Short mmCIF file of C-alpha atoms (C1' of nucleotides) in Angstrom, two decimals:
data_model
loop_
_atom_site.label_atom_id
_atom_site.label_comp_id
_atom_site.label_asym_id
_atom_site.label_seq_id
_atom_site.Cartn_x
_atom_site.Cartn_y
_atom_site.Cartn_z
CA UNK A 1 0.00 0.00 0.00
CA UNK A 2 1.53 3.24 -1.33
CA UNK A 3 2.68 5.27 2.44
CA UNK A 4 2.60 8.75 0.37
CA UNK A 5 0.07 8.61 -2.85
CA UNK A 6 0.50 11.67 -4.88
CA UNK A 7 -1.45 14.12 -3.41
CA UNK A 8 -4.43 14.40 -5.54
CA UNK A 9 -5.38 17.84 -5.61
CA UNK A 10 -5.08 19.80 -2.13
CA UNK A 11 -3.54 18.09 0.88
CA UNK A 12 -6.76 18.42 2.88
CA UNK A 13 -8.63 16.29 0.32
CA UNK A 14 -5.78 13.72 1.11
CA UNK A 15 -6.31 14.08 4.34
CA UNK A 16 -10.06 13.63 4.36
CA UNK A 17 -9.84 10.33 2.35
CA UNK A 18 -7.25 9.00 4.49
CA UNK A 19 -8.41 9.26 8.17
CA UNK A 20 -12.41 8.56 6.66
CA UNK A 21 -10.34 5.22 5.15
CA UNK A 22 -9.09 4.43 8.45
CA UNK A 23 -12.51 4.68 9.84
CA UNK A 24 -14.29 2.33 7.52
CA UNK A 25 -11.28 -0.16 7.61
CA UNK A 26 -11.13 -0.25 11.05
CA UNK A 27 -7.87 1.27 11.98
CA UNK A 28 -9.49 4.09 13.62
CA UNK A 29 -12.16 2.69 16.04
CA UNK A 30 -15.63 3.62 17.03
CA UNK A 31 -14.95 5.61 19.64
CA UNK A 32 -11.32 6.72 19.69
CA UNK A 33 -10.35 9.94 20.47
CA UNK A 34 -8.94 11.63 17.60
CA UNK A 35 -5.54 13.68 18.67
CA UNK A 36 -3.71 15.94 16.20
CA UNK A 37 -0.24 14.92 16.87
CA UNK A 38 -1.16 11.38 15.78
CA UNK A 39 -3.54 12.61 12.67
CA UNK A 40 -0.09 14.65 11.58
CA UNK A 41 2.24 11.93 11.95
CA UNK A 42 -0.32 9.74 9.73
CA UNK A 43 -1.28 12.40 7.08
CA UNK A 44 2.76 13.89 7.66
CA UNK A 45 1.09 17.51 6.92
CA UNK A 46 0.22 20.23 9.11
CA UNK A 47 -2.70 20.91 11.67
CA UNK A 48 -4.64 22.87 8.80
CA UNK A 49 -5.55 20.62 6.40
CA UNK A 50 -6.54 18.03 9.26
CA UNK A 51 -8.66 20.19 10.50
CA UNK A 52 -10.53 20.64 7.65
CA UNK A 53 -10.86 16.99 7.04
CA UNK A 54 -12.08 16.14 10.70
CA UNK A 55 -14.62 19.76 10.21
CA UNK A 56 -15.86 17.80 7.04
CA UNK A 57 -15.83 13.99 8.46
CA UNK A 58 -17.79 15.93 11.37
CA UNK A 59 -20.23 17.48 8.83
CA UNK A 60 -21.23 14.14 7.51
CA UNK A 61 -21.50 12.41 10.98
CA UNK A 62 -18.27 10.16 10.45
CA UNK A 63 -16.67 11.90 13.70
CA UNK A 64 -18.17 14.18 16.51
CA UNK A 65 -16.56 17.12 18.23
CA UNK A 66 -17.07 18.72 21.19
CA UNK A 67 -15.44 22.02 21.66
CA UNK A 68 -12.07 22.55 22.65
CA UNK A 69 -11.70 18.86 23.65
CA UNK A 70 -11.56 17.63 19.83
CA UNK A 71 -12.51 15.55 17.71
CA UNK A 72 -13.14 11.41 17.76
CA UNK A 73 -14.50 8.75 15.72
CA UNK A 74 -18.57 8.79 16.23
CA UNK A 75 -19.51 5.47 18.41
CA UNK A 76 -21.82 2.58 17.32
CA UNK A 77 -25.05 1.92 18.76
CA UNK A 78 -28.07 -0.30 18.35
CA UNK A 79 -30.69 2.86 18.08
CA UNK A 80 -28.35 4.56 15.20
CA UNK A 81 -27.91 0.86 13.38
CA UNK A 82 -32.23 0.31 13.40
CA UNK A 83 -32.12 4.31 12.39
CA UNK A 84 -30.10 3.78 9.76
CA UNK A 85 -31.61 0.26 8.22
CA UNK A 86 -35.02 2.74 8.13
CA UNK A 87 -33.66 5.45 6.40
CA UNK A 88 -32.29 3.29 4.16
CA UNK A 89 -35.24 1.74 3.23
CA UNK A 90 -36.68 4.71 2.40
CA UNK A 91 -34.61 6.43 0.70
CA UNK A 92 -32.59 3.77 -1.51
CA UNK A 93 -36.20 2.15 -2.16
CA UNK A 94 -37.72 5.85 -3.39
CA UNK A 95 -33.96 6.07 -5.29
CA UNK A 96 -34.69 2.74 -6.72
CA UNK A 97 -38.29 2.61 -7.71
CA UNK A 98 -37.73 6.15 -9.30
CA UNK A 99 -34.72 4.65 -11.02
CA UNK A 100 -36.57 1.17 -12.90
CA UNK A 101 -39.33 3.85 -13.75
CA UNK A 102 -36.79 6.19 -15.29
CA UNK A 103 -33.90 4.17 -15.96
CA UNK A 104 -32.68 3.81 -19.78
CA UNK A 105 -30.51 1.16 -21.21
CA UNK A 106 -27.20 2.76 -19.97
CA UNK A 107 -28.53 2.60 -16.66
CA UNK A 108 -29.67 -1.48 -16.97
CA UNK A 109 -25.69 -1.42 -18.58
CA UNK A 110 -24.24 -0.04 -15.25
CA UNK A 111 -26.50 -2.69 -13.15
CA UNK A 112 -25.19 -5.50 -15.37
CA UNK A 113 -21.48 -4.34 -15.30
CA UNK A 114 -21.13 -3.64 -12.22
CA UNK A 115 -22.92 -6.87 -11.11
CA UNK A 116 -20.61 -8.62 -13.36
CA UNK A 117 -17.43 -7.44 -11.47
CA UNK A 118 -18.76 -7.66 -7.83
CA UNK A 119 -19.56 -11.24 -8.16
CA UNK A 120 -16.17 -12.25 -9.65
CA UNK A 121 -14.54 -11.58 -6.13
CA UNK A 122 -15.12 -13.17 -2.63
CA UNK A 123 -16.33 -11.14 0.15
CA UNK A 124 -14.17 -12.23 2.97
CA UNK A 125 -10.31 -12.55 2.56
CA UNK A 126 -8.83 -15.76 1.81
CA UNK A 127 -6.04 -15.21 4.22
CA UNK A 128 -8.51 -13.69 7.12
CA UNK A 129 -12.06 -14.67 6.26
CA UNK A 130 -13.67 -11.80 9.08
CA UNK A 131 -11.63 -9.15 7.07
CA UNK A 132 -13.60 -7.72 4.27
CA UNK A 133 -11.43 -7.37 0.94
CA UNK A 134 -11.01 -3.73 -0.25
CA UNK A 135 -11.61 -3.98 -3.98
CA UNK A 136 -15.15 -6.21 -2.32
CA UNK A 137 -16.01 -3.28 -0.44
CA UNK A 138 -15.81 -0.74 -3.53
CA UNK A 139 -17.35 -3.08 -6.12
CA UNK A 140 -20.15 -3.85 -3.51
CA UNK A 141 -20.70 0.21 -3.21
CA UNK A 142 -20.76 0.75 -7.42
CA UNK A 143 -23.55 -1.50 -7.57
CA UNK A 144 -25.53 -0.40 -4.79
CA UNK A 145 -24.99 2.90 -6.55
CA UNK A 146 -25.85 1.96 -9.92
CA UNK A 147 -29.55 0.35 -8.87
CA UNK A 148 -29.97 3.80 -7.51
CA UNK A 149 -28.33 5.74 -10.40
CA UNK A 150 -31.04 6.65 -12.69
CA UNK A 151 -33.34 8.07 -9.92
CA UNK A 152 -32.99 11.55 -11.59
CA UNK A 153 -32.68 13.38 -8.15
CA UNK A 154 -28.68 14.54 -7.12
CA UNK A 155 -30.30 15.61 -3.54
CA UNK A 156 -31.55 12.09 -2.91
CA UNK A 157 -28.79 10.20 -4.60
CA UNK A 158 -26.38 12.04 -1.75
CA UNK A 159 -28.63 11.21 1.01
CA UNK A 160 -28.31 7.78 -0.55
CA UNK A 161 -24.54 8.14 -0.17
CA UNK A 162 -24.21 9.42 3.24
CA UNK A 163 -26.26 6.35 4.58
CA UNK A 164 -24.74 3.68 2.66
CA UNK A 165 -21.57 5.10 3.94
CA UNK A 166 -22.54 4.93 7.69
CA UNK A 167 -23.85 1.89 6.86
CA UNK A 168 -20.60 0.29 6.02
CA UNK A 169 -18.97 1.35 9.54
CA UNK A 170 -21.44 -1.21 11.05
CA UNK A 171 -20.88 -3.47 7.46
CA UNK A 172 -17.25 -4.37 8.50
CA UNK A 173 -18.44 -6.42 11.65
CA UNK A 174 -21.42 -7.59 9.78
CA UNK A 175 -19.39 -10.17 7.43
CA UNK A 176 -17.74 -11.71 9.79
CA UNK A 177 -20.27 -13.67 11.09
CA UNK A 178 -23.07 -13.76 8.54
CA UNK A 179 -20.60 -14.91 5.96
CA UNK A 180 -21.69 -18.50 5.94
CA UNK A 181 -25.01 -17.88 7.09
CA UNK A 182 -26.88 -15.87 4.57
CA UNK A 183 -25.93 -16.10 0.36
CA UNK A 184 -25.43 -12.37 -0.42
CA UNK A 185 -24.99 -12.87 -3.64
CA UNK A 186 -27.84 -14.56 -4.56
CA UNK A 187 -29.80 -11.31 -3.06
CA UNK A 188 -27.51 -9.41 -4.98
CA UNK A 189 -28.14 -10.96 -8.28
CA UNK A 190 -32.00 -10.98 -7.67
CA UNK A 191 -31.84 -7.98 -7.31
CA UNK A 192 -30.38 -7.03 -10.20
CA UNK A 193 -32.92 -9.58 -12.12
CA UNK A 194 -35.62 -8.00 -10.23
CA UNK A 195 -34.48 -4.18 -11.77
CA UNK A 196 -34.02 -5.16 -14.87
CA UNK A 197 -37.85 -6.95 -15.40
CA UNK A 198 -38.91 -3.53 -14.39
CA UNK A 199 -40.80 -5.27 -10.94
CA UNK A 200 -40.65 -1.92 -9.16
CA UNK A 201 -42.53 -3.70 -6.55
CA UNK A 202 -40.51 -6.40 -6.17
CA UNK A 203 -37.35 -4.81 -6.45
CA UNK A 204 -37.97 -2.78 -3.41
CA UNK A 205 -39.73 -5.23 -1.48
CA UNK A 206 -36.29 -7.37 -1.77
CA UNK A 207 -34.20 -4.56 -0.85
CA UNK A 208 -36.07 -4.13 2.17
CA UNK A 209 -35.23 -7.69 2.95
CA UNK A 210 -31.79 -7.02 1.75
CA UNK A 211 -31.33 -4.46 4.38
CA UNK A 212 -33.13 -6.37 7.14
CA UNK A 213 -31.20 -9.04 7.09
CA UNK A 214 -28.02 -7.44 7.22
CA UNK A 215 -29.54 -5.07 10.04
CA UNK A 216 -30.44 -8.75 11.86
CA UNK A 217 -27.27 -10.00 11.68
CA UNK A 218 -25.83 -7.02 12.96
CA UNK A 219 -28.18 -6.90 16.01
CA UNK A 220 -27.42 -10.17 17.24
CA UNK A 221 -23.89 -9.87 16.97
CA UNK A 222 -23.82 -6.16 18.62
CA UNK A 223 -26.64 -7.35 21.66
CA UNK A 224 -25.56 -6.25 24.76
CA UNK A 225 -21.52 -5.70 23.28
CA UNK A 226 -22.63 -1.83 22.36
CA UNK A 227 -24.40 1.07 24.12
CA UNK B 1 -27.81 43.84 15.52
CA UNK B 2 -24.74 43.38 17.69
CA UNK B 3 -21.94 43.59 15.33
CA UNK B 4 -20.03 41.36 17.67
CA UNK B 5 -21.75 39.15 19.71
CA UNK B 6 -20.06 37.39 22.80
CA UNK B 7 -18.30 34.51 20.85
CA UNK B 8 -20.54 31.29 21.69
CA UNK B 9 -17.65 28.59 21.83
CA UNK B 10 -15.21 28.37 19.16
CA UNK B 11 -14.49 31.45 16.78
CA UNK B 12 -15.15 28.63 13.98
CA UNK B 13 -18.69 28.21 15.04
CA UNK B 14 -19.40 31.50 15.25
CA UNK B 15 -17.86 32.59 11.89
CA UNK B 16 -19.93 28.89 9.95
CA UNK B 17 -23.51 30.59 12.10
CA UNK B 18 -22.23 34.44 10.89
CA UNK B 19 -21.42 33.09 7.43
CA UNK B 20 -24.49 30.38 6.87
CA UNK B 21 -26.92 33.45 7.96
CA UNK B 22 -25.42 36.15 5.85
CA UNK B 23 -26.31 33.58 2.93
CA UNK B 24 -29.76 32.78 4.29
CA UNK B 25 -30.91 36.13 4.81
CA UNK B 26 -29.53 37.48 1.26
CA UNK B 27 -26.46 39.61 2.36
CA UNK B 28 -24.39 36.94 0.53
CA UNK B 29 -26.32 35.61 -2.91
CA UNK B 30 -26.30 32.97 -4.80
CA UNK B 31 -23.15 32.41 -7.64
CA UNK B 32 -20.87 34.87 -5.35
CA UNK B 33 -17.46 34.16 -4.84
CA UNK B 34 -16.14 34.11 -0.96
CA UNK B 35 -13.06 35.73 -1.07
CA UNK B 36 -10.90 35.00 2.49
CA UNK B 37 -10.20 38.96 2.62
CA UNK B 38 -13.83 39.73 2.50
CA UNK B 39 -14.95 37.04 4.90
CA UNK B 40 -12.45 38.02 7.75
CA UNK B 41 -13.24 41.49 7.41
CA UNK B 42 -16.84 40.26 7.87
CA UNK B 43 -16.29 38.26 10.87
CA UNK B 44 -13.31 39.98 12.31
CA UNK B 45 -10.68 36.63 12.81
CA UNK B 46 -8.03 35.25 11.14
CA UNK B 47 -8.45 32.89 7.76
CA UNK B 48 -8.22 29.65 10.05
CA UNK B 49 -11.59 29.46 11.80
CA UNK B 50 -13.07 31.19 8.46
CA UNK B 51 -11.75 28.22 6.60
CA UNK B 52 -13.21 25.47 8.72
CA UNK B 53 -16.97 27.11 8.47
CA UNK B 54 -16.55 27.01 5.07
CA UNK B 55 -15.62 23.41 4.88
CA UNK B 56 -18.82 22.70 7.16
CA UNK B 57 -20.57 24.93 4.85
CA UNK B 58 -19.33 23.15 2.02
CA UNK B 59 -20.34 19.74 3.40
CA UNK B 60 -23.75 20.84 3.82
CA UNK B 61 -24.18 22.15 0.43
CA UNK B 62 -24.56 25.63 1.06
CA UNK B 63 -21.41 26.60 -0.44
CA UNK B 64 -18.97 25.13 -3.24
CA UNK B 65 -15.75 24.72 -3.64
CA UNK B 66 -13.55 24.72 -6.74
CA UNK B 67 -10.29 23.32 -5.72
CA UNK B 68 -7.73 26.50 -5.59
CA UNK B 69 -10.26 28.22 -6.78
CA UNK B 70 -11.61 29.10 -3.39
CA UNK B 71 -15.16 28.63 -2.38
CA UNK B 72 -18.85 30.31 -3.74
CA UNK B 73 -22.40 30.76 -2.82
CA UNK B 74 -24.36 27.96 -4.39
CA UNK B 75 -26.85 29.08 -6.77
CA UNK B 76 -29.70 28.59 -7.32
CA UNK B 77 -31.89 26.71 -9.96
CA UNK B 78 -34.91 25.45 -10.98
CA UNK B 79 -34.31 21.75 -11.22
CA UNK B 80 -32.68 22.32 -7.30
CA UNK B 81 -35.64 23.73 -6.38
CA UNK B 82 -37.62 21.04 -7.79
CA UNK B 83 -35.50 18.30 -6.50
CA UNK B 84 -35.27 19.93 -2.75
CA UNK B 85 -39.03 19.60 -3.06
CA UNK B 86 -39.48 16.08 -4.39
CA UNK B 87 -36.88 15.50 -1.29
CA UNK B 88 -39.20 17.35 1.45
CA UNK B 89 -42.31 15.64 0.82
CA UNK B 90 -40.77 12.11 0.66
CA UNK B 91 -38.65 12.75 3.70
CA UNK B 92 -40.82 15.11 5.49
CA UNK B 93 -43.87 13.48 4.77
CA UNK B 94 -42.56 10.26 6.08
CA UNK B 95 -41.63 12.40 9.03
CA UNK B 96 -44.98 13.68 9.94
CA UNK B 97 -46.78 10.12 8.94
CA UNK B 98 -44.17 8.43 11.78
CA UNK B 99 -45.25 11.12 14.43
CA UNK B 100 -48.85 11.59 14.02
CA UNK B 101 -48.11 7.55 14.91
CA UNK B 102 -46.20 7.93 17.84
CA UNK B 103 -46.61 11.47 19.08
CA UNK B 104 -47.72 11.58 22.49
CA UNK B 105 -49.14 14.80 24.65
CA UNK B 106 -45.88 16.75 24.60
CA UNK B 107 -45.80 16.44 21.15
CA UNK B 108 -49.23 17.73 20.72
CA UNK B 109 -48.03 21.02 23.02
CA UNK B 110 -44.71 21.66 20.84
CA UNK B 111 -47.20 21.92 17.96
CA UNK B 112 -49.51 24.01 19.78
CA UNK B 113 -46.99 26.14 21.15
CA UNK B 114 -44.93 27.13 17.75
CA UNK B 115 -48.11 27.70 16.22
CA UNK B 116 -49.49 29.98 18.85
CA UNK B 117 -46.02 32.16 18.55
CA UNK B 118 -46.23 31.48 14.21
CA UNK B 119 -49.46 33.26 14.31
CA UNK B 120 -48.33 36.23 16.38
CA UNK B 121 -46.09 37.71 13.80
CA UNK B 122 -46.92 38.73 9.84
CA UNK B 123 -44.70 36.95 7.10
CA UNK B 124 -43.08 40.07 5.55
CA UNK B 125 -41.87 43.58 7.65
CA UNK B 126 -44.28 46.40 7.92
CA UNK B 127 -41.67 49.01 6.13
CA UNK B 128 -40.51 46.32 3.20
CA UNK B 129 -42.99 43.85 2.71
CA UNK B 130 -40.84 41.52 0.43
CA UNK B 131 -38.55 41.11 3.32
CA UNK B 132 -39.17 37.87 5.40
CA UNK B 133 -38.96 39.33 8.76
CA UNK B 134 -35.85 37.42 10.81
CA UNK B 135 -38.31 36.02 13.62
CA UNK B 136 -41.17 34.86 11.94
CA UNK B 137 -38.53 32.45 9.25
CA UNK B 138 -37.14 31.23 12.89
CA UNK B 139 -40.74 30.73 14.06
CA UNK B 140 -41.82 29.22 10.88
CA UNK B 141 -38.92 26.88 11.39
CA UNK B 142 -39.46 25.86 15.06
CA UNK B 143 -43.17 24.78 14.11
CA UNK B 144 -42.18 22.27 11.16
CA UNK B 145 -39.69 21.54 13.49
CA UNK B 146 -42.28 20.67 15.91
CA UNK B 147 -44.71 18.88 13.39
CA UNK B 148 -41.80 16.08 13.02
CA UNK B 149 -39.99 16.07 16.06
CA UNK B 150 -41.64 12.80 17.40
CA UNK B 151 -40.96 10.93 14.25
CA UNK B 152 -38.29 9.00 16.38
CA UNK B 153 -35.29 9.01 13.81
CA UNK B 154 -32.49 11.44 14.37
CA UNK B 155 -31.36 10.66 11.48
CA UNK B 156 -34.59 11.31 9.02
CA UNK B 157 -34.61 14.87 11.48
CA UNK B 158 -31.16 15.72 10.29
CA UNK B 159 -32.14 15.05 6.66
CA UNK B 160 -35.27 17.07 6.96
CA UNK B 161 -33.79 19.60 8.48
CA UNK B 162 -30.76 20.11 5.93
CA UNK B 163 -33.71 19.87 3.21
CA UNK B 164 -35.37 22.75 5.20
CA UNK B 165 -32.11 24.82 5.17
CA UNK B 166 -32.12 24.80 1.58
CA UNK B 167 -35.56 25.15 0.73
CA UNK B 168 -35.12 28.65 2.96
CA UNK B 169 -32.99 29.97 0.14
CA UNK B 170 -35.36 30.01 -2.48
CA UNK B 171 -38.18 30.76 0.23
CA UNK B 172 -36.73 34.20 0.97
CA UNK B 173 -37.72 34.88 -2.66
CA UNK B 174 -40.77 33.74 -2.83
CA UNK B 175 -42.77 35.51 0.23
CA UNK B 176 -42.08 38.90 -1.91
CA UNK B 177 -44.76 37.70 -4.70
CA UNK B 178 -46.77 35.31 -2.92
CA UNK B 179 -47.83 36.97 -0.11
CA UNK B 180 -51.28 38.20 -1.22
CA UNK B 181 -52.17 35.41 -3.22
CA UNK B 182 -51.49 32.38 -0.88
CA UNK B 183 -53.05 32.03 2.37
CA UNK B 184 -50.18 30.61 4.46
CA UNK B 185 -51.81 30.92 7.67
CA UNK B 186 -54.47 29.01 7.19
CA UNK B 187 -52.19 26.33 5.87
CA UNK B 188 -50.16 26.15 8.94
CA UNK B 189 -53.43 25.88 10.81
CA UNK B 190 -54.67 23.33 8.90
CA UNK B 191 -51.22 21.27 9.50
CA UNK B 192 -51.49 21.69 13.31
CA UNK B 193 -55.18 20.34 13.16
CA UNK B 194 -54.98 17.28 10.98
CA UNK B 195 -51.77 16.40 12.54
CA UNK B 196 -53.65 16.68 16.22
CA UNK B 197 -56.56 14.96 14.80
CA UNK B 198 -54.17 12.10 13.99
CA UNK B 199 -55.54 12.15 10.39
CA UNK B 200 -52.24 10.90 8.89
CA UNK B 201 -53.04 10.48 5.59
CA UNK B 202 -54.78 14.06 5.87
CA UNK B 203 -51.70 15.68 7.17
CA UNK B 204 -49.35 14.22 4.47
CA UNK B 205 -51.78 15.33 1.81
CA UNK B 206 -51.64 18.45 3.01
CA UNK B 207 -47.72 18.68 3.23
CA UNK B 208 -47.03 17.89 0.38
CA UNK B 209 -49.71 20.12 -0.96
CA UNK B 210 -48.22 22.97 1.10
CA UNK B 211 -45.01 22.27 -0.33
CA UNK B 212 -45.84 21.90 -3.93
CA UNK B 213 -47.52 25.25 -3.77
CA UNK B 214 -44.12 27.39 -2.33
CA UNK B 215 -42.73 25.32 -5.65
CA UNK B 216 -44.85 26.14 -8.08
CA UNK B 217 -45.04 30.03 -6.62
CA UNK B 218 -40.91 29.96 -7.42
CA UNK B 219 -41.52 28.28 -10.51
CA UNK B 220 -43.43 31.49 -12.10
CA UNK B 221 -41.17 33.88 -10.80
CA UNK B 222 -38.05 32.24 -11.70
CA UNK B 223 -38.57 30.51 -14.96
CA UNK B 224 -36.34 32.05 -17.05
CA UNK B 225 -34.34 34.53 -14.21
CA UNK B 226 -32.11 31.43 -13.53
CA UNK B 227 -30.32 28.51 -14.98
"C1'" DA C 1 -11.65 12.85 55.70
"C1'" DT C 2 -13.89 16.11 52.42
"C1'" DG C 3 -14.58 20.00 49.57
"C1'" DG C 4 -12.89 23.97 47.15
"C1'" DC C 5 -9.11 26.22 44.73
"C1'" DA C 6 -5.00 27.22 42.47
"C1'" DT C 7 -1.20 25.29 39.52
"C1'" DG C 8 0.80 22.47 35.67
"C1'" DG C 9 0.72 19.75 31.59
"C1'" DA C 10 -1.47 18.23 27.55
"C1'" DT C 11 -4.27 19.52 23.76
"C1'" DT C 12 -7.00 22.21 20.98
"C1'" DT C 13 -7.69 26.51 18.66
"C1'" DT C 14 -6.09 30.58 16.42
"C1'" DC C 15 -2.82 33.61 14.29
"C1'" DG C 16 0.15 35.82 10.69
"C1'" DA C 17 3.34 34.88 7.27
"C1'" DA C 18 5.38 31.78 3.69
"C1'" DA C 19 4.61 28.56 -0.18
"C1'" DA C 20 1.84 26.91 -3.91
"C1'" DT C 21 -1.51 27.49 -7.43
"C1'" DC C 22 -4.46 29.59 -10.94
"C1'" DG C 23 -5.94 33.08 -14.38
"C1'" DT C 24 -4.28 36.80 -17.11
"C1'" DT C 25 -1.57 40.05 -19.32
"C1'" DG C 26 1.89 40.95 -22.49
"C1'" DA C 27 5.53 39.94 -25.56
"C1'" DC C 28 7.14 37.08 -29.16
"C1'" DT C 29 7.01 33.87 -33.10
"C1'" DC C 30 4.91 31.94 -37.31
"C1'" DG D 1 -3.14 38.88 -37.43
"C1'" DA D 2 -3.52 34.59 -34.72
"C1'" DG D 3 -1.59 31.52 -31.58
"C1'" DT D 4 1.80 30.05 -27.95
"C1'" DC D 5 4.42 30.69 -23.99
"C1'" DA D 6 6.51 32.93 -20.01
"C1'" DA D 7 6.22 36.10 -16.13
"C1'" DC D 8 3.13 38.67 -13.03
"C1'" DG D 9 -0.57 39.53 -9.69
"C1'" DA D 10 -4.24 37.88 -7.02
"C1'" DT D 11 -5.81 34.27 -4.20
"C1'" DT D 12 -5.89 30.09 -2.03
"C1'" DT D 13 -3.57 26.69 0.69
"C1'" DT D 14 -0.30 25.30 4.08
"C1'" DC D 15 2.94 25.85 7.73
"C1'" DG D 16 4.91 26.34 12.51
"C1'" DA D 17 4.49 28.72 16.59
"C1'" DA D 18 1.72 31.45 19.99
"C1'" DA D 19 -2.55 31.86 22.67
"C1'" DA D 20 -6.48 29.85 24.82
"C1'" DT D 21 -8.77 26.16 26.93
"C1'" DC D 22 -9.58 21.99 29.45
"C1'" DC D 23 -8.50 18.18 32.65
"C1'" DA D 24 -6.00 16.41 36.44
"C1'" DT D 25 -3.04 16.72 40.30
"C1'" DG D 26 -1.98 18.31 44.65
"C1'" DC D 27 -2.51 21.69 48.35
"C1'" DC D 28 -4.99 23.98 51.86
"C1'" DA D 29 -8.81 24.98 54.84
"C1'" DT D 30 -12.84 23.28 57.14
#
DNA sequence: ATGGCATGGATTTTCGAAAATCGTTGACTC
DNA sequence: GAGTCAACGATTTTCGAAAATCCATGCCAT
């Protein structure tokens, strides 16, 4: 893993995907306090740009901060997990019935492709099976994105974002235990069937179920281990 | 107005609250570039604290940013203003549908109470009528607020309430011409009774109906004015 | 022993200047 | 005359240190 990528286009952009990359891959935990000298040493740039990173992480709910005591990485809970699995469900379903109403044959092109590349790699490691694989994680968040793609609305595709994104904080624990359990990609690949027929209905009826299973997974796992 | 007011917490905080109402309220409009010099003349601090409001800003949507290009009003446009309301009845409506549900008395008194102040205080100012006066847009807030607040999802608040923040930018324009030919009052007052009546379906109807008719009010008077 | 208060260290927050970047003006070539 | 390129000015972006703030420790009085 490149240590120094070349700085994209401002150093606080860098900064921003780093640290939220250490938050959805774990290395930064729900919870941990988030102290400057340590954010420098793994950005190696100043305080300014870090700040600006952890004021736009904040913005988007990724990290709290309470004044003059600093930032940390926001904490899980069972009340945000339900809270997000309903938001969810409303929003990606409105995104997704919108989009199989709307949708043209680029859009049924994106479902298809980027079906076709998620289900050529395993979730889980080989090596560590409870560690989801990177290039998983991304291919599993183009096709979410492309069911949703065609909804014609920018405002609700973002909202779409933000969730799914919050969503995979709690994601990374979910595979480790539902891995066997529950065939993920035969609910992915119905639902790209589902899209494609144009079953509005059905399509958001099984992404509903999509969602509440991972949400039940989740819930047994976290009982009682979260506040 | 108290040109400085007695810092709340962080100089950052104040400046992103100076900034975000400078834009709500017109001072700042759409499409206009924030240049650093102007801003810390405006808020009297250095360009570190102005920065980090900006990035908040930014996160939000309020404000763009061009990468060393500096940062900009957003503007405004039709298919924004459409989309914003599309967004507010699905998430609002949802909202409302969720507390009528599970409101309980206290509820019931927050909606009482907003509307009692709401109704106390005319839309526009006695000396410049197409100027929303400062405390009936907080009051107007507080009650729609209120209408959704027992909707039990933090999360579906914060999205409403960002989608409310928005829609205030084009509402500023549109009290100036539709003040004599809607009857806004009596809309609020019909919200607060169907929603205490428990008539959910009623109450959503009538959302959405409220919305769609600030819409269509912006529609006329833009069409054409912007992109 | 217990409660309040001042002191010290660690950390955040802010400052003012230096470095980097972009758009433009002007000269120069074809 | 049109197009290309280099240097300038304006502005953003970043730095490193100073100022402000918070938490904890220890002291003193009750």
């Amino acid at each position: 893993m490149a240590a120094d990528r070349p700085t994209g286009k401002t150093l606080a952009g860098d900064a921003y995907e780093r640290i939220r990359g250490a938050i959805q891959d774990g290395r930064l935990r729900p919870g941990d306090r988030l102290r400057f000298a340590d954010l420098q040493a793994l950005c190696a740039m100043s305080v300014t740009p870090v700040r600006e990173a952890l004021a736009r992480l904040t913005a988007e709910g990724f990290t709290v901060l309470d004044d003059h005591r600093g930032f940390s990485v926001a904490s899980l809970s069972l009340s945000e997990l339900r809270d997000i699995t309903a938001n969810r469900k409303l929003c990606e379903g409105e995104a997704l019935r919108l989009s199989i109403e709307r949708g043209d044959g680029e859009w049924e092109a994106r479902i298809v492709a980027t079906h076709h590349l998620l289900a050529r790699v395993p979730q889980g490691r080989d090596d560590m099976p409870s560690v989801i694989r990177h290039d998983w994680d991304e291919r599993h968040a183009a096709f979410h994105q492309a069911l949703i793609s065609a909804c014609g609305s920018p405002i609700l595709l973002d909202t779409c974002l933000r969730l799914f994104g919050h969503a995979g904080r709690y994601r990374r624990v979910s595979v480790s235990l539902s891995g066997l359990q529950r065939d993920v990609e035969a609910e992915h690949r119905q639902l790209m069937e589902l899209a494609l027929a144009r079953d509005g209905q059905g399509a958001v009826a099984a992404l509903h179920a999509h969602y509440q299973r991972t949400a039940d997974a989740l819930e047994a796992f976290f009982d009682g281990r979260v506040a």
